[in-house]
mmCIF file of C-alpha atoms in Angstrom:
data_model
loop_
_atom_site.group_PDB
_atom_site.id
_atom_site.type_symbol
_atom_site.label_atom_id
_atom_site.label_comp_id
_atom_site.label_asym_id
_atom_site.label_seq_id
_atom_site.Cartn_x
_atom_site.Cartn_y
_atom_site.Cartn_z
ATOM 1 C CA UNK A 10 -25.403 0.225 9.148
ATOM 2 C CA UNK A 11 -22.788 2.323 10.782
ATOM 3 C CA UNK A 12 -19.461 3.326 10.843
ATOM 4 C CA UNK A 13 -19.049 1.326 13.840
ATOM 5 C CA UNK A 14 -21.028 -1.927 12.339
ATOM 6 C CA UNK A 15 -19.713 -3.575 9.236
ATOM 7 C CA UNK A 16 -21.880 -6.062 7.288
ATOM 8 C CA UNK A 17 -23.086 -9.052 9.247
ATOM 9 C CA UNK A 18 -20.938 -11.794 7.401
ATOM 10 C CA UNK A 19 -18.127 -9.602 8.216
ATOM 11 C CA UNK A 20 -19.003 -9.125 11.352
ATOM 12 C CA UNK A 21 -19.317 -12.660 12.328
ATOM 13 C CA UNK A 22 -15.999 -13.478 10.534
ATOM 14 C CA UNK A 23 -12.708 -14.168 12.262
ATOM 15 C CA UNK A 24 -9.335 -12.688 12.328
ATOM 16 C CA UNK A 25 -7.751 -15.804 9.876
ATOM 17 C CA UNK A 26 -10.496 -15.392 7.830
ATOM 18 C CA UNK A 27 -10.564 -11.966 7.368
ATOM 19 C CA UNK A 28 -6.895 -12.023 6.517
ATOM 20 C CA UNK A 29 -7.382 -14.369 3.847
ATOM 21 C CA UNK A 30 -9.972 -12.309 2.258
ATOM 22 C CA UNK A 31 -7.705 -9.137 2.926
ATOM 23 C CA UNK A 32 -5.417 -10.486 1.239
ATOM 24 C CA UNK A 33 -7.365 -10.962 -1.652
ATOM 25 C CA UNK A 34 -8.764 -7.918 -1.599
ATOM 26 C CA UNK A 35 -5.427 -6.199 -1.343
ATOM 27 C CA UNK A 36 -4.222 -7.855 -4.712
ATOM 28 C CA UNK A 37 -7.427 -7.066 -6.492
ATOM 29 C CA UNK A 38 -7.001 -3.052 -5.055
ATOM 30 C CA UNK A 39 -3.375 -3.359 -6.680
ATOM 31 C CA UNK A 40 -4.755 -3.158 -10.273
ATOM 32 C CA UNK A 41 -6.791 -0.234 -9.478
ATOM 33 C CA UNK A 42 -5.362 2.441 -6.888
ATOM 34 C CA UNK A 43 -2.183 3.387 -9.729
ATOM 35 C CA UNK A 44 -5.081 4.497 -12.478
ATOM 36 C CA UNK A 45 -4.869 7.274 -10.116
ATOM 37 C CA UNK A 46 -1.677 7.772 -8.320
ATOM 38 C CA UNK A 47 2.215 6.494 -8.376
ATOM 39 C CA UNK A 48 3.462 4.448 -5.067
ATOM 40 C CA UNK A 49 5.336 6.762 -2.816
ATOM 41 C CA UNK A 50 8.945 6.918 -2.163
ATOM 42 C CA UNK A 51 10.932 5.959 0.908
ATOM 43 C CA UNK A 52 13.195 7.734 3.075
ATOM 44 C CA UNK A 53 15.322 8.335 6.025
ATOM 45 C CA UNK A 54 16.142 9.859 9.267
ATOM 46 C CA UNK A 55 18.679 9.155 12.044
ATOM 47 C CA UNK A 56 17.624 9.156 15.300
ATOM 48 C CA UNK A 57 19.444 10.319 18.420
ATOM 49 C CA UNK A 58 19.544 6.725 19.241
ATOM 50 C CA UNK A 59 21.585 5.753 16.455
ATOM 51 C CA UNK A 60 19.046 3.943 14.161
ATOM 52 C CA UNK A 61 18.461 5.031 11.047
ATOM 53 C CA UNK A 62 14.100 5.401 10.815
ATOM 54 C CA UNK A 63 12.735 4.349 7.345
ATOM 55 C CA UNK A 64 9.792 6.426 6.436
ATOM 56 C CA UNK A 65 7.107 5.899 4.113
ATOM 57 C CA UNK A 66 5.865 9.325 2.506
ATOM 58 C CA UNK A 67 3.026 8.942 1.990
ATOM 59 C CA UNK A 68 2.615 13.027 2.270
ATOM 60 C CA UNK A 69 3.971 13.394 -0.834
ATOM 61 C CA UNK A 70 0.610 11.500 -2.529
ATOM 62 C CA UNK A 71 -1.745 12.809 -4.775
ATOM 63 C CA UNK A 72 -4.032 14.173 -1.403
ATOM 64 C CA UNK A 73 -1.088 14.608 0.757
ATOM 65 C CA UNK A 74 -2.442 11.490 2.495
ATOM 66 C CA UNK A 75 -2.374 7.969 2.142
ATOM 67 C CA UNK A 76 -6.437 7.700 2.555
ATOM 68 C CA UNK A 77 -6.987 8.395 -1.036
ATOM 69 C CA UNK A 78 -5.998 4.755 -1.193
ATOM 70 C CA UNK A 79 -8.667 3.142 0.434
ATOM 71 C CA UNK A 80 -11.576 5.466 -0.831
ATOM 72 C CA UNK A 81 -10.259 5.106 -4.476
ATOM 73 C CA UNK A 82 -10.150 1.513 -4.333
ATOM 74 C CA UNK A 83 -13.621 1.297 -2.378
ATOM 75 C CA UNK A 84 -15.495 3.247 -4.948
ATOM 76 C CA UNK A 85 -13.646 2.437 -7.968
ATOM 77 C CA UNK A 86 -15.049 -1.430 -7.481
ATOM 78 C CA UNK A 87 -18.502 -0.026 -6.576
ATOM 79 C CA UNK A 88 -17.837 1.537 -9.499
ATOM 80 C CA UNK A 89 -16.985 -1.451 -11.604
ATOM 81 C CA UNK A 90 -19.853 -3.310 -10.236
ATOM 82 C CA UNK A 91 -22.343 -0.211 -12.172
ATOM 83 C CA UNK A 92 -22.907 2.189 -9.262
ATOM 84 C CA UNK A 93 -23.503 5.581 -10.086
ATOM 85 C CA UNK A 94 -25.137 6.997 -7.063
ATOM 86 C CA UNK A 95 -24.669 9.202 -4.565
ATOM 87 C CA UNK A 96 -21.449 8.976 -2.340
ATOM 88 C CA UNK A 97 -21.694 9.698 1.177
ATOM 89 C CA UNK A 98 -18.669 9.974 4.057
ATOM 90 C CA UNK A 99 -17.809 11.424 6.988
ATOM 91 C CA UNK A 100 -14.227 12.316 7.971
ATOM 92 C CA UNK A 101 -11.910 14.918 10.118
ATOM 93 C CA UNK A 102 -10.401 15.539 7.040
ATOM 94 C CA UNK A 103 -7.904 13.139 4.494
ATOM 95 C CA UNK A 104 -10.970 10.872 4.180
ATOM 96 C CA UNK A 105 -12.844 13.726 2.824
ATOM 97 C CA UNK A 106 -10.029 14.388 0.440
ATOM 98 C CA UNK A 107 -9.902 10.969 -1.127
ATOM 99 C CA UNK A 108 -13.466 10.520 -1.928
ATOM 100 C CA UNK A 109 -13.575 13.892 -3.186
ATOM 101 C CA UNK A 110 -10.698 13.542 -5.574
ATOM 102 C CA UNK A 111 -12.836 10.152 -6.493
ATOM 103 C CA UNK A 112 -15.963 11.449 -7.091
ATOM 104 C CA UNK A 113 -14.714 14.557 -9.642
ATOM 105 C CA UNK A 114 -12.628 11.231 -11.578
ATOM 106 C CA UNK A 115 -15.939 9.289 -12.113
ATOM 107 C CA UNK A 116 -17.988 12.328 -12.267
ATOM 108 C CA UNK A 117 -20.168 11.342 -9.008
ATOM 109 C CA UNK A 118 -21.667 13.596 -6.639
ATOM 110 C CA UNK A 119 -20.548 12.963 -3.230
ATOM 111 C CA UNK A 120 -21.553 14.629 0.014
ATOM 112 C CA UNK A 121 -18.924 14.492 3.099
ATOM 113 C CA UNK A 122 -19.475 15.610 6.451
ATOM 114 C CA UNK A 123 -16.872 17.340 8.567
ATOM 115 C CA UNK A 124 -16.668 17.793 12.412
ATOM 116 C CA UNK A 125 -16.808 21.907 12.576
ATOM 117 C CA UNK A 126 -13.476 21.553 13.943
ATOM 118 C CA UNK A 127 -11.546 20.256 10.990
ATOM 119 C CA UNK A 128 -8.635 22.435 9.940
ATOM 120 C CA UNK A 129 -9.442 25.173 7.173
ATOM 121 C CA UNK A 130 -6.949 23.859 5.080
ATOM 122 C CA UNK A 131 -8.692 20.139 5.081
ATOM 123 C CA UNK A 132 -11.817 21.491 3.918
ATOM 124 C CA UNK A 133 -10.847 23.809 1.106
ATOM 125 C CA UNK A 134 -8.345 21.201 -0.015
ATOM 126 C CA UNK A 135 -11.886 19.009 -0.189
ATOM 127 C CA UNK A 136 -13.512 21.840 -2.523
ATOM 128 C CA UNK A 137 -10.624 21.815 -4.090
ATOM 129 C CA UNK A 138 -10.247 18.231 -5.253
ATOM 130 C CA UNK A 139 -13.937 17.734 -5.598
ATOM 131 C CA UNK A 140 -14.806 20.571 -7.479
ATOM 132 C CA UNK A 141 -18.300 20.951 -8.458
ATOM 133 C CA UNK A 142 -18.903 17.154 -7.640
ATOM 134 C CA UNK A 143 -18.232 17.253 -3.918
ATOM 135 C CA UNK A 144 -20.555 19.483 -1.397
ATOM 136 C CA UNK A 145 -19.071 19.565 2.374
ATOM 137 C CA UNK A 146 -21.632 19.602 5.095
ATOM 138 C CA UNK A 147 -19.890 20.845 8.660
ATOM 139 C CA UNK A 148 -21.721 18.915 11.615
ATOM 140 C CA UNK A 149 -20.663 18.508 14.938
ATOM 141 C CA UNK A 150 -17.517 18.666 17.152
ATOM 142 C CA UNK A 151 -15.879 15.105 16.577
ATOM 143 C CA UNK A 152 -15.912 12.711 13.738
ATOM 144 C CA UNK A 153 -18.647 10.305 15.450
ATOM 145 C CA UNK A 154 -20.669 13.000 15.620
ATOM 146 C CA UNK A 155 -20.829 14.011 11.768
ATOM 147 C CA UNK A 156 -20.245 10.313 10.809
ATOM 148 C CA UNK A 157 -23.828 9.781 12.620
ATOM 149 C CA UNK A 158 -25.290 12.875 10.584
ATOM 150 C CA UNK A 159 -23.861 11.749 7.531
ATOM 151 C CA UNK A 160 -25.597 7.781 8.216
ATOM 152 C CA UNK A 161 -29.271 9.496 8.638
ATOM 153 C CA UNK A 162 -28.092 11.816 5.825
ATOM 154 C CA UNK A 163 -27.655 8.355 3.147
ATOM 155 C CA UNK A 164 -30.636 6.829 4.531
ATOM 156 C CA UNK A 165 -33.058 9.902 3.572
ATOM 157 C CA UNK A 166 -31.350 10.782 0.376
ATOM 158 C CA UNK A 167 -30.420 6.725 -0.679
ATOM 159 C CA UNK A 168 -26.439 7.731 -1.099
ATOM 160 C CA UNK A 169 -24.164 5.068 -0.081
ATOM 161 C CA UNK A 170 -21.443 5.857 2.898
ATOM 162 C CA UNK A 171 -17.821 5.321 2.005
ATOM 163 C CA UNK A 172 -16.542 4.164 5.184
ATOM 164 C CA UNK A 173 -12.849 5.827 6.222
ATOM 165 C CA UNK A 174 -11.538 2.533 7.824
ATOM 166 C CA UNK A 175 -14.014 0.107 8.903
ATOM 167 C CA UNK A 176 -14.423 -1.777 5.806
ATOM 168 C CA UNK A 177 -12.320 -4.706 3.823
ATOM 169 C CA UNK A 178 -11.621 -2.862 0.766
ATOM 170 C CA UNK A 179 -10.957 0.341 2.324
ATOM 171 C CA UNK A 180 -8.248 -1.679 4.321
ATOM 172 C CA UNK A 181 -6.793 -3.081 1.101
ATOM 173 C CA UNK A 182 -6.415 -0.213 -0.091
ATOM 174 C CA UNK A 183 -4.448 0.847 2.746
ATOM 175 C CA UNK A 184 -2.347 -1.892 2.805
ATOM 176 C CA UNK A 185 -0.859 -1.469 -0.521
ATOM 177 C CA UNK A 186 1.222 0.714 1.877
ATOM 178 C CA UNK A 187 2.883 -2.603 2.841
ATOM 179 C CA UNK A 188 3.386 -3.862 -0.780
ATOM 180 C CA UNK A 189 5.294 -0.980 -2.231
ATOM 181 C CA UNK A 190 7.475 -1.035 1.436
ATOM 182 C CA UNK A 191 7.631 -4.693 0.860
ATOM 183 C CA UNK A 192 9.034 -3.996 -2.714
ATOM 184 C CA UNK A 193 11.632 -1.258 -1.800
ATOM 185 C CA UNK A 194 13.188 -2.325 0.944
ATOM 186 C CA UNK A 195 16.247 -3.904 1.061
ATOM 187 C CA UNK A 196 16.413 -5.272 4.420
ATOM 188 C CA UNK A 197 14.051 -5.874 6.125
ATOM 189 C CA UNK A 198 12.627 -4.032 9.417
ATOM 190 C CA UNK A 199 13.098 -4.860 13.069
ATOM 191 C CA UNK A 200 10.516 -2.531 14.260
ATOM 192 C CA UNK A 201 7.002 -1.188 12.508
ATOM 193 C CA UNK A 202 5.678 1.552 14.217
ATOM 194 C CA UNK A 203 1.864 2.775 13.241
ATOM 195 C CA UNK A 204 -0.728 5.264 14.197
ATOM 196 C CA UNK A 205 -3.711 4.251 14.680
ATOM 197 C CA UNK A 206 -7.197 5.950 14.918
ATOM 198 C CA UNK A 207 -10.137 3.780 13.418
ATOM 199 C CA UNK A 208 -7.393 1.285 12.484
ATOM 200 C CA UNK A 209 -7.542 0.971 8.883
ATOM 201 C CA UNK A 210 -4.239 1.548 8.025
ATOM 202 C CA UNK A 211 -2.349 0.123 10.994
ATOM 203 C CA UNK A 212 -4.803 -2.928 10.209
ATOM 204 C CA UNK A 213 -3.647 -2.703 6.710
ATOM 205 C CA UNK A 214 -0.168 -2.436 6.599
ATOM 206 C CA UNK A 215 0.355 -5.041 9.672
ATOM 207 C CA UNK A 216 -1.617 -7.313 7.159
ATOM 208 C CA UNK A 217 1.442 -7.559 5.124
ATOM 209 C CA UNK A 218 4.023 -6.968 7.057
ATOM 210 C CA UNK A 219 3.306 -10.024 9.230
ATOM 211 C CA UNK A 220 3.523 -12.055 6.595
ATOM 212 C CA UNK A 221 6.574 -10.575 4.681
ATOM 213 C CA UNK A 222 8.673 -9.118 7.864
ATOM 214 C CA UNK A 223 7.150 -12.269 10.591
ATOM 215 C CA UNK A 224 10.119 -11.391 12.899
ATOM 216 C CA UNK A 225 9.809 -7.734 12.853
ATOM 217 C CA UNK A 226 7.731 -6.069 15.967
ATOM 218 C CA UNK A 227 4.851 -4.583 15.145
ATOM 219 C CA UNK A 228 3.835 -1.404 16.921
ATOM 220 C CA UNK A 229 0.810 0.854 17.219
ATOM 221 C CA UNK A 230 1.489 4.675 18.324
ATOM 222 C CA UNK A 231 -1.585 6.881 19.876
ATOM 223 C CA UNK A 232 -1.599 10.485 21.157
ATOM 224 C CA UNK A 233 -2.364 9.985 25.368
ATOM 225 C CA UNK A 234 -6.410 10.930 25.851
ATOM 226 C CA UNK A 235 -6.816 9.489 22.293
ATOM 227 C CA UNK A 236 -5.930 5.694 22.886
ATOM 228 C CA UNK A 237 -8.937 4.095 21.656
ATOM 229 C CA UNK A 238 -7.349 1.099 19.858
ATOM 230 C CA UNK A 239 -5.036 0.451 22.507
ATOM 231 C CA UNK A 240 -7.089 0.247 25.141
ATOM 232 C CA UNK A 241 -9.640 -1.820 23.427
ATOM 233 C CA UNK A 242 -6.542 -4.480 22.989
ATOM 234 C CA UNK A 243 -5.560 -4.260 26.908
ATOM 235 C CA UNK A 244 -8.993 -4.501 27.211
ATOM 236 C CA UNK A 245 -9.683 -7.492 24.752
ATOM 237 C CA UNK A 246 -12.806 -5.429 23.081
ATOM 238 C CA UNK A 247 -13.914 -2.661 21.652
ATOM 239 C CA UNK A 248 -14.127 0.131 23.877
ATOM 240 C CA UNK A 249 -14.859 3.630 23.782
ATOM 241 C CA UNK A 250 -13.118 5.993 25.499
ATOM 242 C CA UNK A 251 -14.632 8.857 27.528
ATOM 243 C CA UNK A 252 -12.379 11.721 26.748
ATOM 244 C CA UNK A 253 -10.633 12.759 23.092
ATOM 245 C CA UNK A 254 -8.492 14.914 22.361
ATOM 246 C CA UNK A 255 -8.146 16.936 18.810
ATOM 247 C CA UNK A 256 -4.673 17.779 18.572
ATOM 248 C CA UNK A 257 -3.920 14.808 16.527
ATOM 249 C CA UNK A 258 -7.304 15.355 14.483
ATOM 250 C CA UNK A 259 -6.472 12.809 12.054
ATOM 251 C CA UNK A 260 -6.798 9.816 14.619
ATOM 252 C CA UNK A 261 -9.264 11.478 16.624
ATOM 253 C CA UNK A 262 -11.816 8.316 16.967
ATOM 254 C CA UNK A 263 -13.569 7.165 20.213
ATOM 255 C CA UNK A 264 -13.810 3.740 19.416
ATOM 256 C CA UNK A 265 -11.637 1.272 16.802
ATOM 257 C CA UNK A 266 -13.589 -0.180 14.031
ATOM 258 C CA UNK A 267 -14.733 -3.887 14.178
ATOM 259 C CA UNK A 268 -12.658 -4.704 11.470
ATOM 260 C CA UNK A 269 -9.488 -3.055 12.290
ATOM 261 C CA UNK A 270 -10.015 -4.257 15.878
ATOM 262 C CA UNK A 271 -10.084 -7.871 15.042
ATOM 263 C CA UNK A 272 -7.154 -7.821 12.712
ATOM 264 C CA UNK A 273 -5.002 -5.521 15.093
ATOM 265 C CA UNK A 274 -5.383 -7.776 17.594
ATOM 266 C CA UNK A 275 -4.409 -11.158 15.705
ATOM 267 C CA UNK A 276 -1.377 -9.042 14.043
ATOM 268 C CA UNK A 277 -0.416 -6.207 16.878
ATOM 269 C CA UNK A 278 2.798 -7.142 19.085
ATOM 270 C CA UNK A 279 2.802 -3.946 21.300
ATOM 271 C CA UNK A 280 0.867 -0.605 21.779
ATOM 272 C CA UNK A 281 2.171 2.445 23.335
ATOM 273 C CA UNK A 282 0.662 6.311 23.916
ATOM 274 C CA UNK A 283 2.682 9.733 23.723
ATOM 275 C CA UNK A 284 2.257 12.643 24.452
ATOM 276 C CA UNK A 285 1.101 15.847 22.620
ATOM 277 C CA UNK A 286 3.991 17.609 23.113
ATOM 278 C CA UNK A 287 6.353 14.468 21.794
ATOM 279 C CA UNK A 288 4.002 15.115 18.407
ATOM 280 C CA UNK A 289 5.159 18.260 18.116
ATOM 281 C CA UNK A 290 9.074 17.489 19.344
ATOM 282 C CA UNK A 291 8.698 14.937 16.616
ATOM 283 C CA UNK A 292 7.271 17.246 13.730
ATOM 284 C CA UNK A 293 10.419 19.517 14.897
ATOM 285 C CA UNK A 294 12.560 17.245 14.231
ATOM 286 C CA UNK A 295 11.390 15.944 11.499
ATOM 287 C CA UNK A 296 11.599 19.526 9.829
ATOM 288 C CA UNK A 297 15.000 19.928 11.070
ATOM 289 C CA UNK A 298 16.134 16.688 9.860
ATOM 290 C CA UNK A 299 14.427 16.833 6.527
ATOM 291 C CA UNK A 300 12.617 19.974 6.232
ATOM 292 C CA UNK A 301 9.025 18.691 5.854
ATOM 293 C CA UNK A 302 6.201 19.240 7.776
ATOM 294 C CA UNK A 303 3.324 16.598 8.990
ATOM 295 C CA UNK A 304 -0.080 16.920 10.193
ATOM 296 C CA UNK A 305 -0.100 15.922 14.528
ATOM 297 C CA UNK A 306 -1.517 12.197 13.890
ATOM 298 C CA UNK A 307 1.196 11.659 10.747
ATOM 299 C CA UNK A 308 4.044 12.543 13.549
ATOM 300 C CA UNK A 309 2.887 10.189 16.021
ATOM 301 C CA UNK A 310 4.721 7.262 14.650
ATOM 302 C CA UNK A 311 8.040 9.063 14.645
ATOM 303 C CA UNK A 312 6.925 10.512 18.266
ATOM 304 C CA UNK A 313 6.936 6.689 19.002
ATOM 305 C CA UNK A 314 10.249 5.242 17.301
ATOM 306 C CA UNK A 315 11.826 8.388 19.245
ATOM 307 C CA UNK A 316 10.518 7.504 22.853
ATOM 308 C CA UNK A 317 11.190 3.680 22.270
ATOM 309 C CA UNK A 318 14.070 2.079 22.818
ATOM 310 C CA UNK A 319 16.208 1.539 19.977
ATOM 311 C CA UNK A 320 19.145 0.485 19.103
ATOM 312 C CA UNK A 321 21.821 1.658 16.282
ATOM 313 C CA UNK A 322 21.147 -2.029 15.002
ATOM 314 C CA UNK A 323 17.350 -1.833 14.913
ATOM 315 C CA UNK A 324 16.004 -0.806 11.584
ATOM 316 C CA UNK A 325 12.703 0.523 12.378
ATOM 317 C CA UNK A 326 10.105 2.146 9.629
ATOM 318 C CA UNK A 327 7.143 4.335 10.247
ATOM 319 C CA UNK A 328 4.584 5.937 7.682
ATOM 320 C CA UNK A 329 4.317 9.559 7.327
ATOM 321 C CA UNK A 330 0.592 9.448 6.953
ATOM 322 C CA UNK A 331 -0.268 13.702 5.984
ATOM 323 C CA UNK A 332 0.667 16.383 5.626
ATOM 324 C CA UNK A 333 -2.988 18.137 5.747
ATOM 325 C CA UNK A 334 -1.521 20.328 8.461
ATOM 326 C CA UNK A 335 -3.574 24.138 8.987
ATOM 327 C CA UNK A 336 -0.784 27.031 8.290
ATOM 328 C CA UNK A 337 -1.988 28.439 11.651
ATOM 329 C CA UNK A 338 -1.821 25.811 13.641
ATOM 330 C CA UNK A 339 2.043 25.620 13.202
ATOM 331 C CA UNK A 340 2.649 28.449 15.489
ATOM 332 C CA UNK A 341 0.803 25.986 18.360
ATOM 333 C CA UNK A 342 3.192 23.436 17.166
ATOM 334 C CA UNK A 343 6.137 25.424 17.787
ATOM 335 C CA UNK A 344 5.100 27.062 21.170
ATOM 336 C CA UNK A 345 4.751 23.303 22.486
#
């Protein structure tokens, strides 16, 4: 089974009746994800439109991402269940992280494969939070590429692969993202804007937000040359796309996953690309508006709320996904 092909029942399931399990999922991943980490604040900028852009940070979590969510939650029931295996994943990077982090708190040896091209500071942030319990394997030049290697890898050693976003409980644990916005906002959003690479989290946090913002418009953001999701949606099925670009290595995925696909297209209202260099005019701004830096793929939301039009009566939100950004790749950043 692959990254790309969830379980069969899954597979065969619709988007109604995936939501309903979501949803059940997504309580049951509430009473586990805060044994490890406290929900993340929100907070503001204005835009040069006038509307004031709510963001969710999650850059200031545990992994300075919000996938620690969905891994924690994944292997924490695996865990509860009696596994005590051999944990597998593949990931450009915050993926890595969260399973890592995982592992050392249940004392389980995980090995996670990175594309060669993920940023130094992903990987030793990896050693780092996995400690002794975590051994990084770099293979290949894109994430499909190592997520194959790390498939055959599980199959020949019998470790079980954490999957970074095509999976139920992953997604629940992603959408927790919508619970604690849910719970801290006062009024509610006109506009939800997402990036989007395999899908989990967009898929995630759409989950709730349909259902506790229904008149709010929700939005998912992709760097041009990395549009996977959205042009599986004009599209009406998963496609993969020919080219990808890196700069936004956090979303860099060829093809949505089945799960994310489905739900994104029962809960997506619009999906628009930008450009590289409106990443980087939004991490500038973002730095001087607030003084914190994001990773590429965490900017691409704001990127999105900045390009769209908006009034100084819309209330949009975005999620600041990372802030897993490589000290040297800032100087890029700031020549684009």
């Amino acid at each position: 089974m692959t990254e790309q092909e969830p379980s069969n029942s899954i597979s065969n399931t619709e988007a109604p009746e995936l939501l309903r399990l979501l949803k059940l999922e997504t309580r049951a991943a509430l009473d586990r994800i805060y044994q490890l980490d406290q929900p993340t604040p929100l907070d503001s900028i204005e835009l040069e439109s006038g509307a004031t852009l709510t963001l969710k940070r999650e850059d200031l979590s545990v992994v300075h991402s919000y996938k620690w969510r969905g891994s924690f939650n994944k292997i924490l029931a695996m865990h509860e269940s009696g596994f005590t295996g051999k944990l597998v994943a593949a990931s450009a990077g915050n993926h890595a992280q969260g399973v890592a982090v995982t592992a050392k708190r249940l004392n389980l040896p995980a090995t996670i494969f990175m594309p060669r091209s993920t940023p130094v500071l992903k990987q030793e942030s990896v050693k780092s939070f996995g400690g002794e319990f975590s051994q990084i394997q770099l293979h290949g030049d894109s994430f499909d590429e190592a997520a194959r290697e790390a498939h055959r890898f599980a199959e020949g050693s019998g470790g079980v692969v954490i999957p970074p976003y095509d999976d139920l409980q992953v997604i629940a644990g992603q959408a927790t993202i919508g619970i604690e916005i849910a719970k801290e906002l006062e009024l509610p959003p006109t506009h939800i804007f997402l990036e989007v690479g395999g899908g989990g989290m967009a898929s995630g946090v759409a989950s709730v937000a349909k259902e506790k913002f229904p008149s709010a418009k929700l939005i998912v953001v992709e760097a041009v040359d990395q549009n996977s999701m959205g042009v599986s949606l004009a599209k009406g099925q998963r496609t993969t796309i020919d080219t990808l670009d890196r700069f936004c290595d956090g979303t860099a995925v060829a093809c949505p996953g089945e799960i994310p696909f489905k739900l994104c297209q029962h809960l997506i209202d619009e999906w628009i690309t930008v450009t590289n260099d409106q990443v980087c005019e939004a991490i500038q701004y973002l730095w001087q508006k607030k003084r914190t830096i994001v990773e590429p793929s965490a900017a691409l939301g704001v990127a999105g709320a900045i390009q769209y039009p908006l009034t100084a009566d819309d209330r949009p939100l975005t999620v600041l996904s990372g802030s897993n950004v490589d000290f040297m790749m800032l100087p890029k950043i700031a020549r684009r």
